Coordinates of C-alpha atoms and ligand atoms in Angstrom, one line a residue:
Chain A
M27 CA 0.0 0.0 0.0
T28 CA 1.5 3.3 -1.0
T29 CA 1.4 6.3 1.2
L30 CA 1.6 10.0 0.4
D31 CA 4.3 12.5 1.3
T32 CA 3.8 13.9 4.8
N33 CA 4.9 16.9 6.7
D34 CA 6.4 14.9 9.4
P35 CA 9.8 16.5 10.1
A36 CA 10.8 13.6 12.3
A37 CA 10.4 11.1 9.4
D38 CA 12.0 13.2 6.8
P39 CA 13.2 16.8 7.4
E40 CA 13.3 17.6 3.8
V41 CA 9.6 17.1 3.0
Q42 CA 8.6 19.6 5.7
T43 CA 8.4 22.4 3.2
S44 CA 7.5 20.2 0.3
V45 CA 4.6 21.4 -1.9
F46 CA 3.9 17.7 -2.4
A47 CA 3.1 17.1 1.2
A48 CA -0.4 15.7 1.6
S49 CA -3.1 17.5 3.4
P50 CA -5.3 15.6 5.9
N51 CA -8.0 15.6 3.3
E52 CA -5.7 14.1 0.6
H53 CA -4.6 11.4 3.1
K54 CA -8.2 10.5 3.8
A55 CA -9.1 10.4 0.1
H56 CA -6.1 8.3 -0.7
T57 CA -6.9 5.8 2.1
V58 CA -10.5 5.5 1.0
Q59 CA -9.3 4.8 -2.6
Q60 CA -6.9 2.1 -1.4
V61 CA -9.6 0.4 0.7
F62 CA -11.9 0.3 -2.3
K63 CA -9.3 -1.1 -4.5
I64 CA -8.6 -3.9 -2.1
G65 CA -12.3 -4.5 -1.5
F66 CA -13.0 -4.9 -5.2
L67 CA -10.1 -7.2 -5.6
A68 CA -11.3 -9.4 -2.8
V69 CA -14.8 -9.7 -4.3
T70 CA -13.3 -10.6 -7.6
L71 CA -11.1 -13.3 -6.0
L72 CA -14.1 -14.6 -4.0
L73 CA -16.2 -15.0 -7.1
L74 CA -13.4 -17.0 -8.8
I75 CA -13.5 -19.6 -6.0
P76 CA -16.7 -21.4 -7.0
A77 CA -15.7 -21.4 -10.7
A78 CA -12.3 -22.8 -9.8
A79 CA -13.8 -25.3 -7.4
I80 CA -16.2 -26.7 -10.1
L81 CA -13.5 -27.0 -12.6
G82 CA -11.2 -28.6 -10.1
V83 CA -13.7 -31.2 -9.0
L84 CA -14.6 -32.0 -12.6
V85 CA -11.0 -32.5 -13.7
F86 CA -10.1 -34.4 -10.6
K87 CA -13.0 -36.8 -10.7
G88 CA -13.7 -36.8 -14.4
A89 CA -10.4 -36.6 -16.2
P90 CA -9.3 -40.3 -15.5
G91 CA -12.4 -41.5 -17.4
L92 CA -11.9 -39.2 -20.3
T93 CA -10.4 -41.4 -22.9
W94 CA -10.5 -41.4 -26.7
E95 CA -12.4 -44.6 -26.4
F96 CA -15.0 -43.0 -24.1
L97 CA -15.6 -40.3 -26.6
T98 CA -15.8 -42.5 -29.7
T99 CA -17.8 -45.6 -28.6
K100 CA -21.5 -45.8 -28.4
P101 CA -23.3 -46.0 -25.0
T102 CA -24.8 -49.2 -23.8
D103 CA -27.1 -50.1 -20.9
N104 CA -29.0 -46.9 -21.1
G105 CA -25.8 -45.0 -20.8
A106 CA -24.5 -46.8 -17.7
A107 CA -21.7 -48.3 -19.8
G108 CA -19.9 -47.7 -23.0
G109 CA -19.0 -44.3 -24.3
I110 CA -20.9 -41.1 -25.3
S111 CA -20.3 -40.8 -29.0
T112 CA -23.9 -40.5 -30.1
A113 CA -24.6 -37.8 -27.5
L114 CA -21.4 -35.9 -28.5
V115 CA -22.3 -35.9 -32.2
G116 CA -25.9 -35.0 -31.5
T117 CA -24.8 -31.9 -29.4
V118 CA -22.5 -30.7 -32.2
W119 CA -25.3 -31.1 -34.7
M120 CA -27.9 -29.2 -32.6
T121 CA -25.4 -26.4 -31.8
G122 CA -24.5 -26.2 -35.5
V123 CA -28.1 -25.8 -36.5
A124 CA -28.7 -23.2 -33.7
L125 CA -25.7 -21.2 -34.9
A126 CA -26.7 -21.5 -38.6
F127 CA -30.0 -19.8 -37.8
S128 CA -29.4 -17.5 -34.9
L129 CA -26.1 -15.9 -36.1
P130 CA -27.2 -14.6 -39.5
L131 CA -30.8 -13.7 -38.4
G132 CA -29.5 -12.1 -35.2
V133 CA -26.9 -10.0 -37.0
A134 CA -29.4 -8.9 -39.6
A135 CA -31.9 -7.8 -36.9
A136 CA -29.1 -6.0 -35.1
I137 CA -28.1 -4.2 -38.2
Y138 CA -31.6 -3.0 -38.8
L139 CA -32.1 -1.9 -35.2
S140 CA -28.8 -0.1 -35.0
E141 CA -28.4 1.3 -38.4
Y142 CA -31.8 1.7 -40.1
A143 CA -34.5 2.0 -37.4
R144 CA -35.5 5.5 -36.3
D145 CA -35.5 6.1 -32.6
N146 CA -39.3 6.0 -32.1
W147 CA -41.7 4.2 -29.8
L148 CA -41.8 1.1 -32.0
T149 CA -38.1 0.7 -32.0
R150 CA -37.9 1.3 -28.3
T151 CA -40.6 -1.3 -27.7
I152 CA -38.8 -3.8 -29.9
N153 CA -35.6 -3.2 -28.0
V154 CA -37.3 -3.7 -24.6
A155 CA -38.9 -6.8 -25.9
I156 CA -35.6 -8.3 -27.1
V157 CA -34.0 -7.7 -23.7
N158 CA -37.0 -9.3 -22.0
L159 CA -36.9 -12.2 -24.4
A160 CA -33.4 -13.0 -23.2
G161 CA -34.8 -13.5 -19.8
V162 CA -37.6 -15.9 -20.7
P163 CA -37.0 -19.3 -19.0
S164 CA -35.7 -22.0 -21.3
I165 CA -38.6 -24.3 -20.5
V166 CA -40.9 -21.7 -22.0
H167 CA -38.8 -21.8 -25.2
A168 CA -39.1 -25.5 -25.1
L169 CA -42.9 -25.4 -25.1
F170 CA -42.7 -22.8 -27.9
G171 CA -40.4 -25.1 -29.8
I172 CA -42.8 -28.1 -29.5
G173 CA -45.7 -26.0 -30.8
A174 CA -43.9 -24.1 -33.5
F175 CA -41.3 -26.5 -34.9
V176 CA -42.3 -30.0 -33.9
Y177 CA -46.0 -29.7 -34.7
F178 CA -46.8 -26.6 -36.6
L179 CA -43.9 -26.7 -39.1
E180 CA -44.0 -30.5 -38.8
F181 CA -40.3 -31.0 -38.3
G182 CA -41.2 -33.7 -35.8
K183 CA -39.0 -34.4 -32.8
S184 CA -35.7 -33.8 -34.6
V185 CA -32.3 -32.3 -34.6
L186 CA -33.7 -29.5 -36.7
A187 CA -36.5 -28.7 -34.3
A188 CA -34.1 -28.8 -31.4
G189 CA -31.6 -26.6 -33.2
C190 CA -34.3 -24.1 -34.1
T191 CA -35.6 -23.9 -30.6
L192 CA -32.1 -23.2 -29.4
A193 CA -31.8 -20.6 -32.1
V194 CA -34.9 -18.8 -31.0
M195 CA -33.7 -18.9 -27.4
T196 CA -30.3 -17.5 -28.2
L197 CA -31.4 -14.9 -30.8
P198 CA -31.7 -12.1 -28.2
V199 CA -28.1 -12.4 -27.0
V200 CA -26.8 -12.3 -30.6
I201 CA -28.9 -9.2 -31.4
V202 CA -28.0 -7.4 -28.2
S203 CA -24.2 -8.1 -28.4
T204 CA -24.0 -7.2 -32.1
R205 CA -26.1 -4.1 -31.7
E206 CA -24.0 -2.9 -28.8
S207 CA -20.8 -3.2 -30.7
M208 CA -22.3 -1.4 -33.7
Q209 CA -23.4 1.4 -31.5
A210 CA -19.8 1.7 -30.3
V211 CA -18.7 2.7 -33.8
P212 CA -18.5 6.5 -33.7
Q213 CA -21.3 8.3 -35.5
A214 CA -18.8 10.6 -37.1
F215 CA -17.6 7.7 -39.3
R216 CA -21.1 7.2 -40.6
D217 CA -21.6 10.9 -41.2
A218 CA -18.4 11.0 -43.2
C219 CA -19.4 8.2 -45.4
W220 CA -22.9 9.5 -46.0
N221 CA -21.5 12.8 -46.9
M222 CA -19.4 11.2 -49.6
G223 CA -22.6 9.8 -51.1
A224 CA -22.4 6.3 -49.6
T225 CA -25.6 4.5 -49.1
R226 CA -26.5 3.2 -45.6
W227 CA -25.6 -0.3 -46.7
Q228 CA -22.2 0.7 -48.2
T229 CA -21.4 2.5 -44.9
I230 CA -22.4 -0.6 -42.9
W231 CA -20.4 -2.9 -45.1
K232 CA -17.3 -0.8 -45.3
V233 CA -17.1 0.8 -41.9
V234 CA -19.6 -0.4 -39.3
L235 CA -19.6 -4.2 -39.7
P236 CA -15.8 -4.6 -39.9
N237 CA -15.6 -2.9 -36.6
S238 CA -18.4 -4.9 -34.9
G239 CA -16.6 -8.2 -35.2
S240 CA -16.0 -8.5 -31.5
G241 CA -19.7 -8.2 -30.7
I242 CA -20.6 -10.8 -33.3
L243 CA -18.0 -13.2 -31.9
T244 CA -19.3 -12.5 -28.4
G245 CA -22.8 -13.5 -29.7
L246 CA -21.4 -16.6 -31.2
I247 CA -19.7 -17.6 -28.0
L248 CA -22.8 -17.1 -26.0
V249 CA -24.9 -19.1 -28.4
V250 CA -22.5 -22.0 -28.2
C251 CA -22.4 -21.9 -24.4
R252 CA -26.2 -22.0 -24.1
A253 CA -26.9 -24.4 -27.0
V254 CA -24.4 -27.0 -25.6
G255 CA -25.5 -26.5 -22.0
E256 CA -29.3 -26.2 -22.1
T257 CA -31.4 -29.3 -21.5
A258 CA -35.0 -28.2 -21.3
P259 CA -35.3 -26.8 -24.8
I260 CA -34.0 -29.9 -26.5
M261 CA -35.6 -32.5 -24.2
F262 CA -39.0 -32.2 -25.9
T263 CA -37.9 -31.1 -29.3
G264 CA -35.2 -33.5 -30.5
A265 CA -33.1 -35.1 -27.8
V266 CA -33.7 -38.6 -26.7
F267 CA -32.8 -40.4 -23.5
F268 CA -30.9 -43.2 -25.1
R269 CA -30.1 -44.2 -28.6
Q270 CA -27.4 -46.1 -30.2
F271 CA -27.6 -44.5 -33.6
Y272 CA -26.3 -41.3 -34.9
A273 CA -28.9 -39.0 -36.3
S274 CA -29.4 -39.9 -40.0
G275 CA -30.2 -36.4 -40.9
L276 CA -31.7 -33.1 -39.8
F277 CA -35.1 -34.7 -39.4
D278 CA -33.9 -37.5 -37.1
K279 CA -33.7 -37.5 -33.4
S280 CA -30.5 -37.8 -31.5
M281 CA -29.0 -38.0 -28.0
A282 CA -27.4 -34.9 -26.6
L283 CA -24.7 -34.4 -24.0
S284 CA -26.6 -32.1 -21.7
Y285 CA -29.6 -34.4 -21.6
H286 CA -27.2 -37.4 -21.2
L287 CA -25.5 -35.7 -18.2
F288 CA -28.9 -35.2 -16.7
S289 CA -29.8 -38.9 -17.2
V290 CA -26.6 -40.5 -15.9
S291 CA -26.7 -38.2 -12.9
M292 CA -30.3 -38.8 -11.9
H293 CA -32.1 -41.7 -13.7
V294 CA -29.9 -44.4 -14.9
K295 CA -29.0 -47.2 -12.4
D296 CA -25.6 -48.6 -11.8
V297 CA -23.6 -45.8 -13.4
P298 CA -20.0 -45.8 -12.3
E299 CA -19.3 -42.9 -10.0
H300 CA -16.9 -41.1 -12.3
V301 CA -19.1 -41.1 -15.4
P302 CA -21.3 -38.0 -14.7
Y303 CA -18.1 -36.0 -14.0
T304 CA -16.5 -37.2 -17.2
V305 CA -19.6 -36.3 -19.2
A306 CA -19.7 -32.8 -17.5
L307 CA -16.0 -32.3 -18.3
T308 CA -16.6 -33.3 -21.9
L309 CA -19.4 -30.8 -22.1
I310 CA -17.1 -28.0 -20.9
L311 CA -14.4 -29.1 -23.3
V312 CA -16.9 -29.1 -26.2
V313 CA -17.9 -25.5 -25.4
L314 CA -14.3 -24.5 -25.2
S315 CA -13.2 -26.2 -28.4
M316 CA -16.2 -24.9 -30.3
N317 CA -15.4 -21.4 -29.0
A318 CA -11.7 -21.5 -29.3
V319 CA -11.5 -19.9 -32.7
A320 CA -14.0 -17.2 -31.8
I321 CA -12.2 -16.5 -28.5
Y322 CA -8.9 -16.3 -30.4
F323 CA -10.2 -13.8 -32.9
R324 CA -12.0 -11.7 -30.3
M325 CA -8.8 -11.4 -28.4
K326 CA -7.0 -10.3 -31.5
L327 CA -9.7 -7.7 -32.3
R328 CA -9.7 -6.4 -28.8
G329 CA -6.0 -5.9 -28.7
K330 CA -6.0 -3.8 -31.9
K331 CA -6.7 -0.1 -31.5
K332 CA -8.4 1.2 -34.6
W333 CA -9.2 4.7 -33.6
Chain B
M30 CA -33.2 22.1 -92.5
V31 CA -31.1 24.8 -91.1
T32 CA -32.1 26.2 -87.8
P33 CA -31.3 29.8 -87.5
T34 CA -28.8 30.4 -84.7
E35 CA -30.1 32.4 -81.9
P36 CA -28.0 35.3 -81.1
L37 CA -26.1 34.3 -77.9
A38 CA -27.1 36.3 -74.8
A39 CA -24.2 37.9 -73.2
P40 CA -22.8 35.5 -70.7
P41 CA -23.5 36.5 -67.1
A42 CA -20.6 38.2 -65.4
H43 CA -20.6 35.4 -62.8
E44 CA -22.1 32.0 -63.1
V45 CA -24.1 31.2 -60.0
I46 CA -23.7 27.7 -58.7
L47 CA -25.6 28.0 -55.4
K48 CA -28.6 30.2 -54.7
V49 CA -30.1 30.5 -51.3
K50 CA -33.5 32.0 -50.9
D51 CA -35.4 32.7 -47.6
L52 CA -33.4 29.9 -45.9
S53 CA -34.4 29.1 -42.3
I54 CA -33.1 26.3 -40.2
S55 CA -34.5 25.1 -36.9
Y56 CA -33.8 22.3 -34.4
D57 CA -36.9 21.1 -32.5
G58 CA -38.7 24.3 -33.4
K59 CA -35.8 26.4 -32.1
T60 CA -34.6 28.7 -34.9
A61 CA -30.9 28.5 -35.6
L62 CA -30.8 30.5 -38.8
S63 CA -33.4 32.5 -40.6
G64 CA -34.0 34.7 -43.6
V65 CA -30.7 34.0 -45.5
N66 CA -30.6 35.1 -49.1
F67 CA -27.5 35.1 -51.3
E68 CA -25.8 33.6 -54.2
V69 CA -22.5 31.8 -54.4
R70 CA -20.6 32.1 -57.7
R71 CA -18.8 29.3 -59.5
N72 CA -15.1 29.1 -58.7
E73 CA -15.1 31.6 -55.9
I74 CA -14.1 31.1 -52.3
F75 CA -17.1 32.2 -50.3
G76 CA -16.1 33.0 -46.7
I77 CA -18.6 32.8 -43.8
I78 CA -17.5 34.3 -40.6
G79 CA -19.3 34.9 -37.3
P80 CA -19.1 34.1 -33.7
A81 CA -20.3 30.8 -32.1
N82 CA -23.9 30.0 -32.3
S83 CA -24.5 32.1 -35.4
G84 CA -25.7 29.2 -37.5
K85 CA -22.7 28.7 -39.8
T86 CA -22.4 24.9 -39.4
S87 CA -26.2 24.6 -39.7
F88 CA -26.0 26.4 -43.0
L89 CA -23.4 24.0 -44.4
R90 CA -25.5 21.1 -43.2
A91 CA -28.4 22.3 -45.2
L92 CA -26.4 22.5 -48.4
N93 CA -25.9 18.8 -48.8
R94 CA -29.1 17.8 -47.2
M95 CA -27.7 16.6 -43.9
D96 CA -31.0 17.3 -42.4
E97 CA -31.9 13.9 -43.6
F98 CA -29.9 12.3 -40.9
Q99 CA -30.2 15.0 -38.2
H100 CA -33.8 14.2 -37.6
R101 CA -34.4 17.2 -35.3
M102 CA -33.3 19.6 -38.0
R103 CA -35.8 21.3 -40.2
V104 CA -34.9 23.3 -43.3
Q105 CA -37.2 25.8 -44.9
G106 CA -36.7 28.0 -48.0
Q107 CA -35.1 27.2 -51.2
I108 CA -31.6 26.1 -52.0
T109 CA -30.7 25.8 -55.7
F110 CA -27.5 24.0 -56.5
A111 CA -26.3 23.6 -60.1
G112 CA -29.7 24.7 -61.3
R113 CA -31.7 22.3 -59.2
D114 CA -33.8 22.9 -56.1
I115 CA -32.1 20.5 -53.8
S116 CA -35.3 19.7 -51.9
S117 CA -36.6 18.1 -55.1
I118 CA -33.5 15.9 -55.7
R119 CA -34.2 12.3 -55.1
N120 CA -30.7 11.0 -55.8
L121 CA -29.1 12.5 -52.7
Y122 CA -26.1 10.3 -53.2
A123 CA -25.2 12.2 -56.3
L124 CA -25.8 15.5 -54.6
R125 CA -23.5 14.5 -51.7
R126 CA -20.8 13.3 -54.2
M127 CA -20.9 16.7 -55.8
I128 CA -20.4 18.4 -52.5
G129 CA -17.4 17.6 -50.4
V130 CA -17.4 18.4 -46.7
V131 CA -14.7 18.9 -44.2
F132 CA -15.7 19.3 -40.6
P133 CA -13.8 20.8 -37.7
L134 CA -12.9 17.5 -36.1
P135 CA -10.9 15.4 -38.6
V136 CA -12.4 12.0 -39.4
G137 CA -9.9 9.4 -40.5
L138 CA -12.0 6.4 -41.2
P139 CA -10.7 3.1 -39.6
L140 CA -9.5 2.0 -43.0
S141 CA -6.0 2.1 -44.5
I142 CA -4.8 5.5 -45.7
Y143 CA -5.1 4.2 -49.3
D144 CA -8.7 2.9 -48.7
N145 CA -9.7 6.2 -47.1
V146 CA -9.0 8.1 -50.3
A147 CA -10.0 5.3 -52.7
L148 CA -13.4 5.0 -50.9
A149 CA -15.3 7.5 -52.9
P150 CA -14.2 6.3 -56.4
R151 CA -14.9 2.7 -55.2
L152 CA -18.4 3.7 -54.1
T153 CA -19.0 4.8 -57.7
G154 CA -17.8 1.5 -59.0
V155 CA -14.2 2.2 -60.0
R156 CA -12.2 -1.1 -59.6
N157 CA -9.2 -0.5 -61.8
K158 CA -6.1 -0.6 -59.6
A159 CA -4.1 1.9 -61.7
E160 CA -6.9 4.3 -61.8
L161 CA -7.3 4.1 -58.0
D162 CA -3.6 4.5 -57.4
D163 CA -3.7 7.6 -59.5
V164 CA -6.6 9.1 -57.6
V165 CA -5.0 8.3 -54.3
E166 CA -1.6 9.9 -55.2
R167 CA -3.2 12.9 -56.8
C168 CA -5.6 13.7 -53.9
L169 CA -3.0 13.1 -51.2
T170 CA -0.6 15.3 -53.0
R171 CA -3.1 18.1 -53.4
A172 CA -4.0 17.8 -49.7
A173 CA -0.2 18.2 -48.9
L174 CA -0.1 14.8 -47.3
W175 CA 1.5 12.6 -49.9
D176 CA 5.1 13.0 -48.8
E177 CA 4.4 12.1 -45.3
V178 CA 2.4 9.0 -45.9
K179 CA 3.5 7.6 -49.2
D180 CA 5.6 4.9 -47.5
R181 CA 2.8 3.7 -45.3
L182 CA -0.4 3.8 -47.3
T183 CA -1.5 0.6 -45.7
S184 CA -1.5 1.9 -42.1
L185 CA -4.8 3.0 -40.5
G186 CA -6.0 6.5 -41.4
S187 CA -7.7 6.8 -38.1
L188 CA -4.4 6.6 -36.2
L189 CA -2.7 9.5 -38.0
S190 CA -2.1 12.7 -36.0
G191 CA -4.9 15.2 -35.9
G192 CA -3.4 17.5 -38.5
Q193 CA -2.6 14.6 -40.8
Q194 CA -6.1 13.2 -40.4
Q195 CA -7.6 16.6 -41.4
R196 CA -5.5 16.6 -44.6
L197 CA -6.6 13.0 -45.1
T198 CA -10.2 14.2 -44.8
I199 CA -9.5 16.9 -47.4
A200 CA -7.9 14.4 -49.7
R201 CA -11.0 12.2 -49.3
A202 CA -13.3 15.0 -50.1
L203 CA -11.2 15.8 -53.2
S204 CA -11.4 12.2 -54.3
Q205 CA -15.1 12.7 -54.9
Q206 CA -14.2 15.3 -57.6
P207 CA -16.7 17.6 -56.0
E208 CA -18.2 20.7 -57.7
M209 CA -18.3 22.4 -54.4
L210 CA -16.2 22.0 -51.2
L211 CA -17.5 22.9 -47.8
L212 CA -15.0 23.6 -45.1
D213 CA -16.1 24.2 -41.6
E214 CA -13.3 25.6 -39.4
F215 CA -10.9 23.1 -40.9
S216 CA -7.9 24.6 -39.1
I217 CA -9.1 24.1 -35.5
A218 CA -7.1 20.9 -35.1
V219 CA -4.2 21.8 -37.4
D220 CA -0.9 23.6 -36.7
P221 CA -0.2 27.0 -38.3
V222 CA 2.3 25.7 -40.8
T223 CA 0.0 23.0 -42.1
T224 CA -2.9 25.5 -42.1
M225 CA -0.8 27.7 -44.4
R226 CA -0.1 24.8 -46.7
I227 CA -3.8 23.9 -46.9
E228 CA -4.6 27.5 -47.6
E229 CA -2.3 27.5 -50.6
V230 CA -4.0 24.3 -51.8
L231 CA -7.4 25.9 -51.5
K232 CA -6.3 28.8 -53.6
E233 CA -5.3 26.4 -56.4
L234 CA -8.4 24.3 -56.0
K235 CA -10.5 27.4 -56.7
D236 CA -9.9 26.9 -60.4
E237 CA -11.6 23.6 -60.3
M238 CA -14.4 24.0 -57.8
T239 CA -16.3 26.4 -55.6
I240 CA -15.4 26.6 -52.0
V241 CA -17.5 27.7 -49.1
L242 CA -15.2 28.4 -46.2
V243 CA -16.6 28.8 -42.7
T244 CA -13.9 30.1 -40.4
N245 CA -13.4 31.5 -36.9
L246 CA -10.3 33.3 -38.0
V247 CA -11.3 36.5 -39.7
Q248 CA -7.8 36.9 -41.1
Q249 CA -8.1 33.5 -42.8
A250 CA -11.3 34.7 -44.5
R251 CA -9.4 37.9 -45.5
R252 CA -6.5 35.8 -47.0
L253 CA -8.7 33.4 -48.9
A254 CA -12.2 34.5 -49.5
D255 CA -13.3 36.5 -52.6
R256 CA -16.5 37.5 -50.9
T257 CA -17.4 37.1 -47.3
A258 CA -20.7 36.8 -45.4
F259 CA -21.0 37.7 -41.8
F260 CA -23.4 35.6 -39.8
L261 CA -24.6 36.7 -36.3
N262 CA -27.2 35.0 -34.1
G263 CA -28.8 33.1 -36.9
S264 CA -29.0 35.7 -39.6
C265 CA -26.7 36.9 -42.4
V266 CA -25.9 40.5 -41.3
E267 CA -23.6 41.5 -44.1
L268 CA -22.3 40.2 -47.4
G269 CA -19.7 41.7 -49.6
D270 CA -16.4 41.8 -51.3
T271 CA -13.9 40.6 -48.8
E272 CA -11.3 43.2 -49.5
R273 CA -13.8 46.0 -49.3
M274 CA -15.3 44.6 -46.1
F275 CA -11.9 44.5 -44.5
T276 CA -10.8 47.9 -45.7
G277 CA -13.5 49.9 -44.1
G278 CA -16.3 49.1 -46.6
A279 CA -18.5 47.2 -44.0
T280 CA -21.8 49.0 -43.6
D281 CA -23.2 47.3 -40.5
Q282 CA -21.8 48.5 -37.2
R283 CA -21.9 44.9 -35.8
T284 CA -19.7 43.7 -38.7
I285 CA -17.2 46.5 -38.0
D286 CA -17.2 45.6 -34.3
Y287 CA -16.6 41.9 -35.1
L288 CA -13.9 42.5 -37.6
E289 CA -12.1 44.8 -35.1
G290 CA -12.4 42.1 -32.5
R291 CA -14.6 44.0 -30.2
F292 CA -16.8 41.0 -29.6
G293 CA -17.1 37.3 -30.4
Ligands
LIG429 N1 -27.7 18.8 -34.0 C1 -28.2 19.9 -33.3 N2 -29.3 19.7 -32.6 C2 -29.9 20.7 -31.9 N3 -29.5 22.0 -32.0 C3 -28.4 22.2 -32.8 C4 -27.8 21.2 -33.5 N4 -26.8 21.8 -34.2 C5 -26.8 23.1 -33.9 N5 -27.8 23.4 -33.1 C6 -28.2 24.7 -32.6 O1 -28.2 25.6 -33.7 C7 -27.6 26.9 -33.3 C8 -26.5 27.2 -34.3 O2 -25.5 26.3 -34.2 P1 -24.3 26.2 -35.3 O3 -23.6 24.9 -35.0 O4 -24.9 26.3 -36.6 O5 -23.5 27.4 -35.0 P2 -22.0 27.8 -35.5 O6 -22.2 29.2 -36.1 O7 -21.5 26.8 -36.4 O8 -21.2 27.9 -34.2 P3 -19.6 27.6 -34.0 O9 -18.8 28.8 -34.5 O10 -19.4 27.5 -32.5 O11 -19.3 26.3 -34.7 C9 -27.1 26.7 -31.9 O12 -28.0 27.3 -31.0 C10 -27.1 25.2 -31.6 O13 -27.5 24.9 -30.3
LIG430 MG1 -19.8 25.4 -36.3

């Protein structure tokens, strides 16, 4: 902890007349500032503990079971034995479908809201609606998914229906994160382009979008995290409890990791103790590996000062 | 059949490129400028001086229809540019291409220096590399920036120094090949030496285009402008030949006071 210069002649005769000697008020302000700094640091460290604990336990208990064989063989005995390959592949499929729909649609909506829509009551209502949509419980999205995709659009219980449900659920985060990063591009850039005779789209394409990459990547990362992790939205729309086949196509059902984790933790009998931990660890690794590229590019973008 | 040739009317002494009639500008119903009437001649430098809040920037905004994206801004009256009432122009992209603008704060777009200057031609569909190279070199040279940046055309324009960015902004405006160039206090963020260099450039540019120069520096108006308008609190108080205005020819007492630095 640093201290300020004082006027204590005993401590240092030279500073007695120093103009840099701190007044009582400055001492107090400085102390308060140090206390706050340490306080915030403590809170941050405290919050890291549960995260580190979870990861530690998963690695400690789950890592030994995490073998190539476990990942690539099909489950048997309702998941109590064998590997998790069908669940792993199913999760990748569903996440891929979710991304394929929610990223382009979300970015398009964000472009409209940020760059085209006028600031009127309708736009404001839409913005509030989007934020609230992000807070709708996933079970509600699940029910919507059944009604809309499984029955109304007649996708049946399928990877496609599950992926679409995940897409609807994650659209708001893509829209919000993309819109925020577009709003962070200074208005002066747009004015300059428009004044040169550029259309709105030319301006978006040349100046706004290239500088919104980090928001789009953030959206992508959030979509992957939720799509891989959520159980409720896929449980009724495309994921099955146990199946030894890979999905034959978008209209087929499949196992999924999150649902599988739920089953082996709660329902299946005679599961070896380490299996739920290994499945959970796999889940986290899938999220990380699917996000690795996005995280890498986001770090690169963030480090580069562009104006 | 031979059509008899009409006897040519004597060409007007000055060709008018911009005509402003009863122009009023307001923001949210609050008037910023009213009752402005004058003409700007082709190939002149038209100076506008006046203290803060006199409506100079608002005037420039009206000229290339920036009211379209300042949704609180209302423009009334008639502005005729190159023979067309600009409120009737649908193709505002063309209007804005014909009018280059340079604002007080330089805007280097977050593109490479090259791309900054090549942007306008590219927007109009030019793809030919040699042609673009040519435009970039010519405009940067005219804006007195070429020598400083010719070895790093690929670095970001938005990371140049303020004075360099302002010259980049001017180069970009020139790359549009505008009929008219609007400059709003361009020298605020620029050092005196660079300012002088840009002023020399403007004098040359006059042969190719019409320049409307808003400036806080009355001496700059005196150095550059052929005619000068004095704006005060939202109206055009006086307009006249610059040299005459600065050599005792000003008629309005407020203009005289302003020129002598008694207020503003
Ligand atoms: N975008 C805007 N929204 C609302 N009011 C504005 C806006 N721009 C300008 N005004 C108002 O219009 C009036 C004239 O402003 P303007 O910027 O045209 O003055 P100016 O002569 O350019 O001043 P300065 O020399 O300080 O640049 C001011 O009262 C200002 O508050
Ligand atoms: Mg101004």
